[in-house]
Amino acid sequence: MTTIQSKSKVKLGIVPTHLMFVGGLVPDEEGKIPRDGDGNLIVAANLEKLVSESKAKISCVQVPYFPGLDESDVAEMVASFKKNDLEVHFILMVGGADPMEPGDEDAVVEMLVSGLSAAKKHGVAHVSSTSVEAWMQEGAKPKTGAEFDAAVAQNVKVHARAARQADVENSCIEAWHIEFLRGGEFQTFTDAGKIWKFVSAANKEMGRPFFKVMIDAAHCGDSDLSIPENEAVINEIAAGNALGIFHASSKTTRGCLSTDDGWIGALLTACAKTGDLEFAFVELFHHEDPALEALRSYDSNHGVDTRDGRSYDEAVLDGVVDVTRRLNNLVARGQLS
């Protein structure tokens, strides 16, 4: 089906959150990944469908890895992805504990090591996580000054400990990409500059640029930094050899990329100009996912249906074509190789 040839070195993929966490990605109490009526893993069957229907090449997939996942299901999922010529990335999921809280350190490390160990087992070179803060923690307030410094230090301790405990130095894992979230979801690590402070400190602890900053256009757009301010931080991160994955995702709605108000184009270009952009993922969220009800309650715009008559699969594939065209035209203008 592929008819649009990629002209850049950037590998383009999908984060299949359009399938919904509930019923699509989150395992049951036994760690089993959701399946369709034919007994196929929903996420595996969907990626096979998208790869076959896409007009532009899909090179990779980034899927959540939950602690306690059934090992046979994970092996089946990864095998299906690889059969469809997809490079597999894991998003390490952490829940029920606060990485900034010293009393939760052991619990957070255990969850992270679980994901890192699974990545090693399945030959995953790139892992990602939002493992610097608890999601939508009721009553939480932004940490500033000395409290922020302490949060950075505790996160460095947690992530370096997990990396060492999982022996990533002697593994297939090349990089660990850290994502910040918008205000409301997080309270402290809510923009690219703040997460860069953690990643920079963590890399000093590791002695090399192992940790990377994920640039998610949606979270950047919903942060307090302007486009020029984000562009400046991106250049600073790249100068520190720590520019990571790019998420082509729309601010606020998290739906169709046409609702991004210019953020995807501006920040994708900024990342491309550094010469360090390796991966870009299209990421849409389902506007009715039960797992995101708290986010819709916080901001009703997250619940807007942006499909405009399409299915979510069609909206995602439109995003793949859009980002491929953007990357190709960055090459044509000499801003990307």
PDB file of N, CA, C and O in Angstrom, residues 120-174:
ATOM      1  N   LYS A 120      15.166  -5.816  27.640  1.00  0.00           N
ATOM      2  CA  LYS A 120      16.364  -6.616  27.368  1.00  0.00           C
ATOM      3  C   LYS A 120      15.985  -7.972  26.778  1.00  0.00           C
ATOM      4  O   LYS A 120      16.602  -8.438  25.806  1.00  0.00           O
ATOM      5  N   LYS A 121      14.974  -8.590  27.337  1.00  0.00           N
ATOM      6  CA  LYS A 121      14.556  -9.921  26.884  1.00  0.00           C
ATOM      7  C   LYS A 121      14.108  -9.912  25.432  1.00  0.00           C
ATOM      8  O   LYS A 121      14.359 -10.875  24.684  1.00  0.00           O
ATOM      9  N   HIS A 122      13.483  -8.807  25.010  1.00  0.00           N
ATOM     10  CA  HIS A 122      12.908  -8.758  23.662  1.00  0.00           C
ATOM     11  C   HIS A 122      13.723  -7.902  22.684  1.00  0.00           C
ATOM     12  O   HIS A 122      13.242  -7.570  21.603  1.00  0.00           O
ATOM     13  N   GLY A 123      14.936  -7.547  23.069  1.00  0.00           N
ATOM     14  CA  GLY A 123      15.823  -6.828  22.154  1.00  0.00           C
ATOM     15  C   GLY A 123      15.382  -5.414  21.848  1.00  0.00           C
ATOM     16  O   GLY A 123      15.637  -4.903  20.749  1.00  0.00           O
ATOM     17  N   VAL A 124      14.731  -4.769  22.813  1.00  0.00           N
ATOM     18  CA  VAL A 124      14.248  -3.396  22.633  1.00  0.00           C
ATOM     19  C   VAL A 124      15.381  -2.421  22.926  1.00  0.00           C
ATOM     20  O   VAL A 124      15.943  -2.423  24.020  1.00  0.00           O
ATOM     21  N   ALA A 125      15.715  -1.568  21.960  1.00  0.00           N
ATOM     22  CA  ALA A 125      16.849  -0.650  22.106  1.00  0.00           C
ATOM     23  C   ALA A 125      16.470   0.680  22.743  1.00  0.00           C
ATOM     24  O   ALA A 125      17.316   1.345  23.342  1.00  0.00           O
ATOM     25  N   HIS A 126      15.213   1.081  22.614  1.00  0.00           N
ATOM     26  CA  HIS A 126      14.779   2.382  23.120  1.00  0.00           C
ATOM     27  C   HIS A 126      13.560   2.217  24.016  1.00  0.00           C
ATOM     28  O   HIS A 126      12.533   1.677  23.599  1.00  0.00           O
ATOM     29  N   VAL A 127      13.691   2.689  25.249  1.00  0.00           N
ATOM     30  CA  VAL A 127      12.567   2.701  26.184  1.00  0.00           C
ATOM     31  C   VAL A 127      12.237   4.143  26.521  1.00  0.00           C
ATOM     32  O   VAL A 127      13.081   5.036  26.395  1.00  0.00           O
ATOM     33  N   SER A 128      11.006   4.362  26.954  1.00  0.00           N
ATOM     34  CA  SER A 128      10.548   5.700  27.332  1.00  0.00           C
ATOM     35  C   SER A 128       9.737   5.597  28.606  1.00  0.00           C
ATOM     36  O   SER A 128       9.271   4.513  28.986  1.00  0.00           O
ATOM     37  N   SER A 129       9.540   6.726  29.265  1.00  0.00           N
ATOM     38  CA  SER A 129       8.676   6.736  30.448  1.00  0.00           C
ATOM     39  C   SER A 129       8.360   8.163  30.854  1.00  0.00           C
ATOM     40  O   SER A 129       9.056   9.110  30.471  1.00  0.00           O
ATOM     41  N   THR A 130       7.300   8.287  31.647  1.00  0.00           N
ATOM     42  CA  THR A 130       6.951   9.555  32.299  1.00  0.00           C
ATOM     43  C   THR A 130       7.215   9.413  33.795  1.00  0.00           C
ATOM     44  O   THR A 130       6.528  10.010  34.621  1.00  0.00           O
ATOM     45  N   SER A 131       8.216   8.637  34.149  1.00  0.00           N
ATOM     46  CA  SER A 131       8.438   8.149  35.512  1.00  0.00           C
ATOM     47  C   SER A 131       9.143   9.142  36.427  1.00  0.00           C
ATOM     48  O   SER A 131      10.001   8.754  37.230  1.00  0.00           O
ATOM     49  N   VAL A 132       8.780  10.419  36.346  1.00  0.00           N
ATOM     50  CA  VAL A 132       9.400  11.422  37.214  1.00  0.00           C
ATOM     51  C   VAL A 132       8.415  12.008  38.220  1.00  0.00           C
ATOM     52  O   VAL A 132       8.803  12.755  39.120  1.00  0.00           O
ATOM     53  N   GLU A 133       7.131  11.642  38.066  1.00  0.00           N
ATOM     54  CA  GLU A 133       6.103  12.258  38.906  1.00  0.00           C
ATOM     55  C   GLU A 133       4.839  11.402  38.824  1.00  0.00           C
ATOM     56  O   GLU A 133       4.598  10.744  37.809  1.00  0.00           O
ATOM     57  N   ALA A 134       4.042  11.402  39.879  1.00  0.00           N
ATOM     58  CA  ALA A 134       2.776  10.675  39.865  1.00  0.00           C
ATOM     59  C   ALA A 134       1.755  11.422  39.007  1.00  0.00           C
ATOM     60  O   ALA A 134       1.672  12.649  39.045  1.00  0.00           O
ATOM     61  N   TRP A 135       0.955  10.662  38.224  1.00  0.00           N
ATOM     62  CA  TRP A 135      -0.006  11.260  37.294  1.00  0.00           C
ATOM     63  C   TRP A 135      -1.241  11.744  38.029  1.00  0.00           C
ATOM     64  O   TRP A 135      -1.849  11.030  38.824  1.00  0.00           O
ATOM     65  N   MET A 136      -1.604  13.010  37.795  1.00  0.00           N
ATOM     66  CA  MET A 136      -2.817  13.627  38.323  1.00  0.00           C
ATOM     67  C   MET A 136      -2.993  13.339  39.813  1.00  0.00           C
ATOM     68  O   MET A 136      -4.013  12.820  40.257  1.00  0.00           O
ATOM     69  N   GLN A 137      -1.978  13.680  40.561  1.00  0.00           N
ATOM     70  CA  GLN A 137      -1.967  13.444  42.001  1.00  0.00           C
ATOM     71  C   GLN A 137      -2.808  14.510  42.705  1.00  0.00           C
ATOM     72  O   GLN A 137      -2.478  15.690  42.673  1.00  0.00           O
ATOM     73  N   GLU A 138      -3.880  14.089  43.329  1.00  0.00           N
ATOM     74  CA  GLU A 138      -4.797  15.032  43.968  1.00  0.00           C
ATOM     75  C   GLU A 138      -4.095  15.798  45.088  1.00  0.00           C
ATOM     76  O   GLU A 138      -3.409  15.228  45.929  1.00  0.00           O
ATOM     77  N   GLY A 139      -4.269  17.125  45.062  1.00  0.00           N
ATOM     78  CA  GLY A 139      -3.686  17.969  46.095  1.00  0.00           C
ATOM     79  C   GLY A 139      -2.226  18.318  45.904  1.00  0.00           C
ATOM     80  O   GLY A 139      -1.666  19.064  46.703  1.00  0.00           O
ATOM     81  N   ALA A 140      -1.613  17.799  44.848  1.00  0.00           N
ATOM     82  CA  ALA A 140      -0.188  18.076  44.619  1.00  0.00           C
ATOM     83  C   ALA A 140       0.016  19.523  44.194  1.00  0.00           C
ATOM     84  O   ALA A 140      -0.814  20.102  43.489  1.00  0.00           O
ATOM     85  N   LYS A 141       1.117  20.105  44.628  1.00  0.00           N
ATOM     86  CA  LYS A 141       1.475  21.468  44.261  1.00  0.00           C
ATOM     87  C   LYS A 141       2.839  21.479  43.599  1.00  0.00           C
ATOM     88  O   LYS A 141       3.673  20.609  43.874  1.00  0.00           O
ATOM     89  N   PRO A 142       3.091  22.450  42.723  1.00  0.00           N
ATOM     90  CA  PRO A 142       4.387  22.509  42.040  1.00  0.00           C
ATOM     91  C   PRO A 142       5.541  22.634  43.037  1.00  0.00           C
ATOM     92  O   PRO A 142       5.454  23.390  44.013  1.00  0.00           O
ATOM     93  N   LYS A 143       6.588  21.900  42.785  1.00  0.00           N
ATOM     94  CA  LYS A 143       7.794  22.010  43.608  1.00  0.00           C
ATOM     95  C   LYS A 143       8.722  23.038  42.957  1.00  0.00           C
ATOM     96  O   LYS A 143       9.018  22.936  41.759  1.00  0.00           O
ATOM     97  N   THR A 144       9.184  23.992  43.729  1.00  0.00           N
ATOM     98  CA  THR A 144      10.081  25.026  43.229  1.00  0.00           C
ATOM     99  C   THR A 144      11.268  25.157  44.176  1.00  0.00           C
ATOM    100  O   THR A 144      11.259  24.627  45.292  1.00  0.00           O
ATOM    101  N   GLY A 145      12.298  25.881  43.711  1.00  0.00           N
ATOM    102  CA  GLY A 145      13.448  26.151  44.561  1.00  0.00           C
ATOM    103  C   GLY A 145      14.100  24.896  45.090  1.00  0.00           C
ATOM    104  O   GLY A 145      14.385  23.953  44.351  1.00  0.00           O
ATOM    105  N   ALA A 146      14.322  24.850  46.392  1.00  0.00           N
ATOM    106  CA  ALA A 146      14.988  23.710  47.024  1.00  0.00           C
ATOM    107  C   ALA A 146      14.177  22.424  46.871  1.00  0.00           C
ATOM    108  O   ALA A 146      14.746  21.336  46.731  1.00  0.00           O
ATOM    109  N   GLU A 147      12.847  22.544  46.895  1.00  0.00           N
ATOM    110  CA  GLU A 147      12.004  21.356  46.724  1.00  0.00           C
ATOM    111  C   GLU A 147      12.163  20.771  45.319  1.00  0.00           C
ATOM    112  O   GLU A 147      12.177  19.549  45.147  1.00  0.00           O
ATOM    113  N   PHE A 148      12.269  21.642  44.317  1.00  0.00           N
ATOM    114  CA  PHE A 148      12.493  21.169  42.948  1.00  0.00           C
ATOM    115  C   PHE A 148      13.842  20.477  42.844  1.00  0.00           C
ATOM    116  O   PHE A 148      13.956  19.399  42.245  1.00  0.00           O
ATOM    117  N   ASP A 149      14.863  21.067  43.417  1.00  0.00           N
ATOM    118  CA  ASP A 149      16.198  20.464  43.390  1.00  0.00           C
ATOM    119  C   ASP A 149      16.187  19.087  44.050  1.00  0.00           C
ATOM    120  O   ASP A 149      16.835  18.149  43.572  1.00  0.00           O
ATOM    121  N   ALA A 150      15.439  18.961  45.139  1.00  0.00           N
ATOM    122  CA  ALA A 150      15.337  17.676  45.826  1.00  0.00           C
ATOM    123  C   ALA A 150      14.602  16.652  44.960  1.00  0.00           C
ATOM    124  O   ALA A 150      14.955  15.462  44.946  1.00  0.00           O
ATOM    125  N   ALA A 151      13.584  17.109  44.224  1.00  0.00           N
ATOM    126  CA  ALA A 151      12.844  16.217  43.335  1.00  0.00           C
ATOM    127  C   ALA A 151      13.737  15.718  42.204  1.00  0.00           C
ATOM    128  O   ALA A 151      13.688  14.535  41.823  1.00  0.00           O
ATOM    129  N   VAL A 152      14.559  16.610  41.669  1.00  0.00           N
ATOM    130  CA  VAL A 152      15.514  16.210  40.630  1.00  0.00           C
ATOM    131  C   VAL A 152      16.479  15.174  41.184  1.00  0.00           C
ATOM    132  O   VAL A 152      16.735  14.124  40.577  1.00  0.00           O
ATOM    133  N   ALA A 153      17.034  15.447  42.359  1.00  0.00           N
ATOM    134  CA  ALA A 153      18.014  14.544  42.962  1.00  0.00           C
ATOM    135  C   ALA A 153      17.418  13.171  43.247  1.00  0.00           C
ATOM    136  O   ALA A 153      18.070  12.137  43.002  1.00  0.00           O
ATOM    137  N   GLN A 154      16.191  13.133  43.744  1.00  0.00           N
ATOM    138  CA  GLN A 154      15.553  11.852  44.034  1.00  0.00           C
ATOM    139  C   GLN A 154      15.279  11.079  42.754  1.00  0.00           C
ATOM    140  O   GLN A 154      15.477   9.858  42.683  1.00  0.00           O
ATOM    141  N   ASN A 155      14.856  11.786  41.713  1.00  0.00           N
ATOM    142  CA  ASN A 155      14.617  11.124  40.435  1.00  0.00           C
ATOM    143  C   ASN A 155      15.912  10.591  39.832  1.00  0.00           C
ATOM    144  O   ASN A 155      15.928   9.508  39.222  1.00  0.00           O
ATOM    145  N   VAL A 156      16.983  11.330  39.976  1.00  0.00           N
ATOM    146  CA  VAL A 156      18.285  10.836  39.506  1.00  0.00           C
ATOM    147  C   VAL A 156      18.637   9.547  40.230  1.00  0.00           C
ATOM    148  O   VAL A 156      19.069   8.558  39.626  1.00  0.00           O
ATOM    149  N   LYS A 157      18.452   9.552  41.541  1.00  0.00           N
ATOM    150  CA  LYS A 157      18.749   8.370  42.348  1.00  0.00           C
ATOM    151  C   LYS A 157      17.925   7.165  41.893  1.00  0.00           C
ATOM    152  O   LYS A 157      18.455   6.057  41.710  1.00  0.00           O
ATOM    153  N   VAL A 158      16.630   7.387  41.695  1.00  0.00           N
ATOM    154  CA  VAL A 158      15.719   6.313  41.290  1.00  0.00           C
ATOM    155  C   VAL A 158      16.095   5.745  39.926  1.00  0.00           C
ATOM    156  O   VAL A 158      16.216   4.521  39.747  1.00  0.00           O
ATOM    157  N   HIS A 159      16.288   6.625  38.954  1.00  0.00           N
ATOM    158  CA  HIS A 159      16.504   6.156  37.584  1.00  0.00           C
ATOM    159  C   HIS A 159      17.900   5.557  37.386  1.00  0.00           C
ATOM    160  O   HIS A 159      18.049   4.563  36.666  1.00  0.00           O
ATOM    161  N   ALA A 160      18.897   6.134  38.025  1.00  0.00           N
ATOM    162  CA  ALA A 160      20.239   5.551  37.941  1.00  0.00           C
ATOM    163  C   ALA A 160      20.273   4.191  38.628  1.00  0.00           C
ATOM    164  O   ALA A 160      20.897   3.237  38.134  1.00  0.00           O
ATOM    165  N   ARG A 161      19.590   4.094  39.761  1.00  0.00           N
ATOM    166  CA  ARG A 161      19.532   2.810  40.470  1.00  0.00           C
ATOM    167  C   ARG A 161      18.844   1.752  39.624  1.00  0.00           C
ATOM    168  O   ARG A 161      19.310   0.604  39.517  1.00  0.00           O
ATOM    169  N   ALA A 162      17.722   2.108  38.993  1.00  0.00           N
ATOM    170  CA  ALA A 162      17.011   1.160  38.140  1.00  0.00           C
ATOM    171  C   ALA A 162      17.874   0.722  36.961  1.00  0.00           C
ATOM    172  O   ALA A 162      17.921  -0.467  36.612  1.00  0.00           O
ATOM    173  N   ALA A 163      18.557   1.683  36.347  1.00  0.00           N
ATOM    174  CA  ALA A 163      19.406   1.369  35.198  1.00  0.00           C
ATOM    175  C   ALA A 163      20.531   0.420  35.593  1.00  0.00           C
ATOM    176  O   ALA A 163      20.852  -0.534  34.868  1.00  0.00           O
ATOM    177  N   ARG A 164      21.126   0.664  36.746  1.00  0.00           N
ATOM    178  CA  ARG A 164      22.225  -0.189  37.192  1.00  0.00           C
ATOM    179  C   ARG A 164      21.733  -1.554  37.633  1.00  0.00           C
ATOM    180  O   ARG A 164      22.366  -2.574  37.363  1.00  0.00           O
ATOM    181  N   GLN A 165      20.598  -1.563  38.326  1.00  0.00           N
ATOM    182  CA  GLN A 165      20.048  -2.833  38.787  1.00  0.00           C
ATOM    183  C   GLN A 165      19.662  -3.720  37.615  1.00  0.00           C
ATOM    184  O   GLN A 165      19.784  -4.949  37.684  1.00  0.00           O
ATOM    185  N   ALA A 166      19.201  -3.103  36.526  1.00  0.00           N
ATOM    186  CA  ALA A 166      18.840  -3.855  35.325  1.00  0.00           C
ATOM    187  C   ALA A 166      20.047  -4.108  34.421  1.00  0.00           C
ATOM    188  O   ALA A 166      19.913  -4.764  33.381  1.00  0.00           O
ATOM    189  N   ASP A 167      21.202  -3.579  34.805  1.00  0.00           N
ATOM    190  CA  ASP A 167      22.450  -3.753  34.053  1.00  0.00           C
ATOM    191  C   ASP A 167      22.297  -3.312  32.600  1.00  0.00           C
ATOM    192  O   ASP A 167      22.638  -4.038  31.655  1.00  0.00           O
ATOM    193  N   VAL A 168      21.774  -2.102  32.407  1.00  0.00           N
ATOM    194  CA  VAL A 168      21.573  -1.608  31.043  1.00  0.00           C
ATOM    195  C   VAL A 168      22.889  -1.400  30.298  1.00  0.00           C
ATOM    196  O   VAL A 168      22.918  -1.411  29.062  1.00  0.00           O
ATOM    197  N   GLU A 169      23.970  -1.190  31.043  1.00  0.00           N
ATOM    198  CA  GLU A 169      25.264  -0.961  30.396  1.00  0.00           C
ATOM    199  C   GLU A 169      25.679  -2.159  29.548  1.00  0.00           C
ATOM    200  O   GLU A 169      26.401  -2.012  28.566  1.00  0.00           O
ATOM    201  N   ASN A 170      25.263  -3.345  29.943  1.00  0.00           N
ATOM    202  CA  ASN A 170      25.622  -4.567  29.207  1.00  0.00           C
ATOM    203  C   ASN A 170      24.398  -5.168  28.539  1.00  0.00           C
ATOM    204  O   ASN A 170      24.141  -6.374  28.635  1.00  0.00           O
ATOM    205  N   SER A 171      23.640  -4.312  27.887  1.00  0.00           N
ATOM    206  CA  SER A 171      22.388  -4.774  27.282  1.00  0.00           C
ATOM    207  C   SER A 171      22.174  -4.125  25.925  1.00  0.00           C
ATOM    208  O   SER A 171      22.968  -3.297  25.469  1.00  0.00           O
ATOM    209  N   CYS A 172      21.043  -4.483  25.318  1.00  0.00           N
ATOM    210  CA  CYS A 172      20.651  -3.929  24.015  1.00  0.00           C
ATOM    211  C   CYS A 172      20.076  -2.527  24.139  1.00  0.00           C
ATOM    212  O   CYS A 172      19.892  -1.840  23.125  1.00  0.00           O
ATOM    213  N   ILE A 173      19.766  -2.084  25.362  1.00  0.00           N
ATOM    214  CA  ILE A 173      19.106  -0.795  25.553  1.00  0.00           C
ATOM    215  C   ILE A 173      20.093   0.340  25.303  1.00  0.00           C
ATOM    216  O   ILE A 173      21.088   0.489  26.008  1.00  0.00           O
ATOM    217  N   GLU A 174      19.793   1.159  24.299  1.00  0.00           N
ATOM    218  CA  GLU A 174      20.688   2.247  23.895  1.00  0.00           C
ATOM    219  C   GLU A 174      20.343   3.566  24.577  1.00  0.00           C
ATOM    220  O   GLU A 174      21.230   4.380  24.849  1.00  0.00           O
TER     221      GLU A 174
END
